[in-house]
């Protein structure tokens, strides 16, 4: 074999290796994208099931109750850390709720990025809580059977802890909530700009929480209330 032919043969082998590596990279990227899509779809399906259970309770008569198990998976390389329930008074934050002109409730799966020490939402897995106008949510960490002292809820957009990490104080920056709507602690009955309740598993819970939804009558007797709490399954 001549020197030129040998050199060309080596070049062909090199190009083949480069093309193979490039092709494998494309395949890996496609498979990872598909897995991420499936994970987000599963996460949204869970959130939708929770919202549907809320609707069942809303349409039922007291003491209608539903229990929904919700797992906290890893999607896009991040472990889901919490499930936020947020009420927005201003309809401009209710874009995922068709036909809403007043306030809205939205359920938002959330993860913690330890590199930047901030919380982020899986926005494409968030679901609007399509409740009848005369029904409100009462998110609580006690006060109904099975919910007393669960220690899994914060009355703000933050989480209390993450295994192996030190959690900063709850601020607009850490929670990744715009400062203009970072408002909590007043109670949703006071109709603040927004109000938040964030559910997160505590140590020993594993990666699943059981949400207990119970129908009640509001003190005014003119509206219905859905009590919501979370406990360890089992």
Coordinates of C-alpha atoms in Angstrom, one line a residue:
X1 CA 0.0 0.0 0.0
X2 CA 1.3 3.4 -0.9
X3 CA 1.9 6.1 1.7
X4 CA -0.9 8.3 0.4
X5 CA -3.3 5.4 0.4
X6 CA -2.4 4.5 4.0
X7 CA -2.8 8.1 5.1
X8 CA -6.2 8.3 3.4
X9 CA -7.2 5.0 5.1
X10 CA -6.3 6.3 8.5
X11 CA -8.3 9.5 7.7
X12 CA -11.3 7.4 6.8
X13 CA -11.1 5.5 10.1
X14 CA -10.8 8.8 12.0
X15 CA -13.8 10.2 10.2
X16 CA -15.8 7.0 10.9
X17 CA -15.0 7.2 14.6
X18 CA -15.9 10.9 14.7
X19 CA -19.2 10.2 12.9
X20 CA -20.0 7.3 15.2
X21 CA -19.4 9.4 18.2
X22 CA -21.5 12.2 16.8
X23 CA -24.3 9.7 16.0
X24 CA -24.2 8.2 19.5
X25 CA -24.4 11.7 21.0
X26 CA -27.5 12.5 19.0
X27 CA -29.1 9.2 20.0
X28 CA -28.2 9.8 23.7
X29 CA -29.6 13.3 23.5
X30 CA -32.8 12.1 21.9
X31 CA -33.3 9.4 24.5
X32 CA -32.6 11.8 27.3
X33 CA -35.1 14.3 25.9
X34 CA -37.7 11.6 25.5
X35 CA -37.2 10.5 29.1
X36 CA -37.5 14.1 30.4
X37 CA -40.7 14.5 28.4
X38 CA -42.1 11.3 29.9
X39 CA -41.1 12.3 33.4
X40 CA -42.8 15.8 33.1
X41 CA -45.9 14.2 31.6
X42 CA -46.1 11.7 34.5
X43 CA -45.6 14.6 37.0
X44 CA -48.4 16.6 35.3
X45 CA -50.7 13.6 35.3
X46 CA -50.1 13.3 39.1
X47 CA -50.9 16.9 39.6
X48 CA -54.0 16.7 37.4
X49 CA -55.2 13.7 39.4
X50 CA -54.8 15.7 42.6
X51 CA -56.8 18.6 41.0
X52 CA -59.5 16.2 39.9
X53 CA -59.8 14.8 43.4
X54 CA -60.3 18.3 44.7
X55 CA -63.0 18.9 42.2
X56 CA -64.7 15.6 43.3
X57 CA -64.6 16.8 46.9
X58 CA -65.8 20.3 45.9
X59 CA -68.9 18.9 44.2
X60 CA -69.7 16.5 47.0
X61 CA -71.5 17.1 50.2
X62 CA -69.7 17.3 53.6
X63 CA -68.0 15.2 54.8
X64 CA -66.8 14.0 51.4
X65 CA -63.1 13.0 51.5
X66 CA -60.5 11.8 49.0
X67 CA -56.9 10.6 49.5
X68 CA -54.3 11.0 46.8
X69 CA -50.8 9.6 46.9
X70 CA -48.2 11.9 45.2
X71 CA -44.7 10.8 44.4
X72 CA -41.7 13.3 44.1
X73 CA -39.7 12.0 41.2
X74 CA -36.4 13.2 39.6
X75 CA -37.0 15.0 36.3
X76 CA -34.4 16.7 34.0
X77 CA -31.7 15.8 36.5
X78 CA -33.4 17.4 39.5
X79 CA -35.1 15.8 42.4
X80 CA -38.6 17.3 43.0
X81 CA -38.4 18.9 46.4
X82 CA -41.9 20.3 47.0
X83 CA -45.5 20.9 45.8
X84 CA -46.6 24.5 46.0
X85 CA -50.2 25.6 46.3
X86 CA -50.4 29.3 45.4
X87 CA -53.3 31.7 45.2
X88 CA -52.9 34.7 42.9
X89 CA -55.3 37.5 43.4
X90 CA -54.4 39.1 40.1
X91 CA -55.7 37.2 37.1
X92 CA -52.5 38.2 35.1
X93 CA -50.7 35.4 36.9
X94 CA -53.5 32.9 36.0
X95 CA -52.6 32.4 32.4
X96 CA -52.9 28.6 32.7
X97 CA -56.5 29.0 34.0
X98 CA -58.7 29.7 31.0
X99 CA -61.6 32.1 31.6
X100 CA -60.3 33.3 35.0
X101 CA -61.0 37.0 35.6
X102 CA -60.4 37.1 39.4
X103 CA -58.0 35.1 41.5
X104 CA -56.9 31.5 41.0
X105 CA -55.3 28.6 42.7
X106 CA -52.4 26.8 41.0
X107 CA -50.5 23.6 42.0
X108 CA -46.8 23.8 41.1
X109 CA -44.2 21.0 41.4
X110 CA -40.9 22.6 42.5
X111 CA -37.3 21.5 42.6
X112 CA -34.2 22.8 44.4
X113 CA -31.0 23.6 42.5
X114 CA -28.2 23.1 45.0
X115 CA -25.6 24.8 42.7
X116 CA -27.3 28.2 42.9
X117 CA -29.3 27.5 46.1
X118 CA -32.7 28.5 44.6
X119 CA -36.0 26.9 44.1
X120 CA -37.4 26.5 40.6
X121 CA -40.8 25.4 39.2
X122 CA -41.6 22.6 36.8
X123 CA -43.8 25.1 35.1
X124 CA -45.0 22.8 32.3
X125 CA -46.2 20.3 35.0
X126 CA -48.2 23.0 36.9
X127 CA -52.0 22.7 37.0
X128 CA -54.8 25.2 37.6
X129 CA -57.3 24.2 40.3
X130 CA -60.6 24.6 38.5
X131 CA -62.8 24.9 41.6
X132 CA -66.4 26.3 41.5
X133 CA -66.5 29.9 42.4
X134 CA -68.2 29.3 45.8
X135 CA -65.5 26.9 47.0
X136 CA -62.2 27.8 48.6
X137 CA -59.1 25.9 49.7
X138 CA -58.0 25.7 53.3
X139 CA -54.4 24.4 53.3
X140 CA -53.5 23.3 56.8
X141 CA -50.9 21.4 58.9
X142 CA -53.4 20.2 61.5
X143 CA -56.9 20.5 62.7
X144 CA -58.5 17.5 61.0
X145 CA -58.0 13.8 61.6
X146 CA -54.7 12.5 60.4
X147 CA -53.2 16.0 59.8
X148 CA -52.2 17.2 63.3
X149 CA -48.6 18.1 63.5
X150 CA -47.5 16.7 60.2
X151 CA -44.6 19.2 59.9
X152 CA -44.7 19.0 56.1
X153 CA -46.1 22.4 55.3
X154 CA -44.7 25.9 55.2
X155 CA -47.0 29.0 54.9
X156 CA -44.7 30.5 52.3
X157 CA -43.1 29.6 48.9
X158 CA -40.1 27.9 50.5
X159 CA -39.1 24.6 51.9
X160 CA -38.0 23.9 55.4
X161 CA -35.1 21.5 54.6
X162 CA -33.3 19.4 52.0
X163 CA -31.3 16.3 52.9
X164 CA -27.6 17.2 53.0
X165 CA -28.1 20.9 52.3
X166 CA -28.4 24.1 54.4
X167 CA -31.5 26.0 53.4
X168 CA -31.3 29.8 53.3
X169 CA -33.9 32.1 54.8
X170 CA -37.1 32.4 52.9
X171 CA -36.7 35.3 50.6
X172 CA -37.9 36.3 47.1
X173 CA -34.5 35.4 45.7
X174 CA -34.3 31.9 47.3
X175 CA -37.9 31.1 46.5
X176 CA -37.5 32.4 43.0
X177 CA -40.8 34.3 43.4
X178 CA -41.0 37.9 42.0
X179 CA -40.6 40.4 44.8
X180 CA -43.7 42.1 43.6
X181 CA -45.8 39.1 44.6
X182 CA -43.6 37.7 47.4
X183 CA -46.3 37.9 50.0
X184 CA -47.2 35.4 52.7
X185 CA -48.3 35.0 56.3
X186 CA -51.4 37.1 56.0
X187 CA -53.7 34.2 55.3
X188 CA -55.6 33.7 52.0
X189 CA -58.8 35.0 53.6
X190 CA -57.2 38.4 53.7
X191 CA -56.8 38.3 49.9
X192 CA -53.2 39.3 49.6
X193 CA -51.3 39.7 46.3
X194 CA -50.5 36.0 46.7
X195 CA -50.5 33.4 49.4
X196 CA -48.5 30.2 49.4
X197 CA -48.6 26.8 51.1
X198 CA -45.7 24.5 50.2
X199 CA -45.8 20.8 50.9
X200 CA -42.5 18.8 51.1
X201 CA -41.7 15.3 52.5
X202 CA -39.8 15.3 55.7
X203 CA -37.1 12.8 56.7
X204 CA -38.6 9.4 57.0
X205 CA -41.4 10.0 54.5
X206 CA -39.6 8.6 51.5
X207 CA -40.5 10.3 48.2
X208 CA -44.3 10.1 48.5
X209 CA -46.9 12.2 50.4
X210 CA -50.6 11.3 50.8
X211 CA -52.9 14.3 50.4
X212 CA -56.1 14.2 52.4
X213 CA -58.9 16.3 51.0
X214 CA -62.1 16.9 53.0
X215 CA -65.2 19.0 52.3
X216 CA -66.3 21.4 55.0
X217 CA -68.7 24.3 55.3
X218 CA -67.2 27.8 55.7
X219 CA -68.1 29.8 58.8
X220 CA -70.1 32.2 56.6
X221 CA -72.3 29.3 55.5
X222 CA -72.3 30.7 51.9
X223 CA -69.3 28.9 50.6
X224 CA -67.7 25.5 50.7
X225 CA -64.2 24.7 51.9
X226 CA -61.8 22.0 50.9
X227 CA -59.4 21.2 53.7
X228 CA -56.0 19.9 52.4
X229 CA -53.2 18.3 54.3
X230 CA -50.4 15.8 53.6
X231 CA -49.3 12.8 55.7
X232 CA -46.9 9.9 55.2
X233 CA -48.6 7.1 53.3
X234 CA -49.4 4.0 55.1

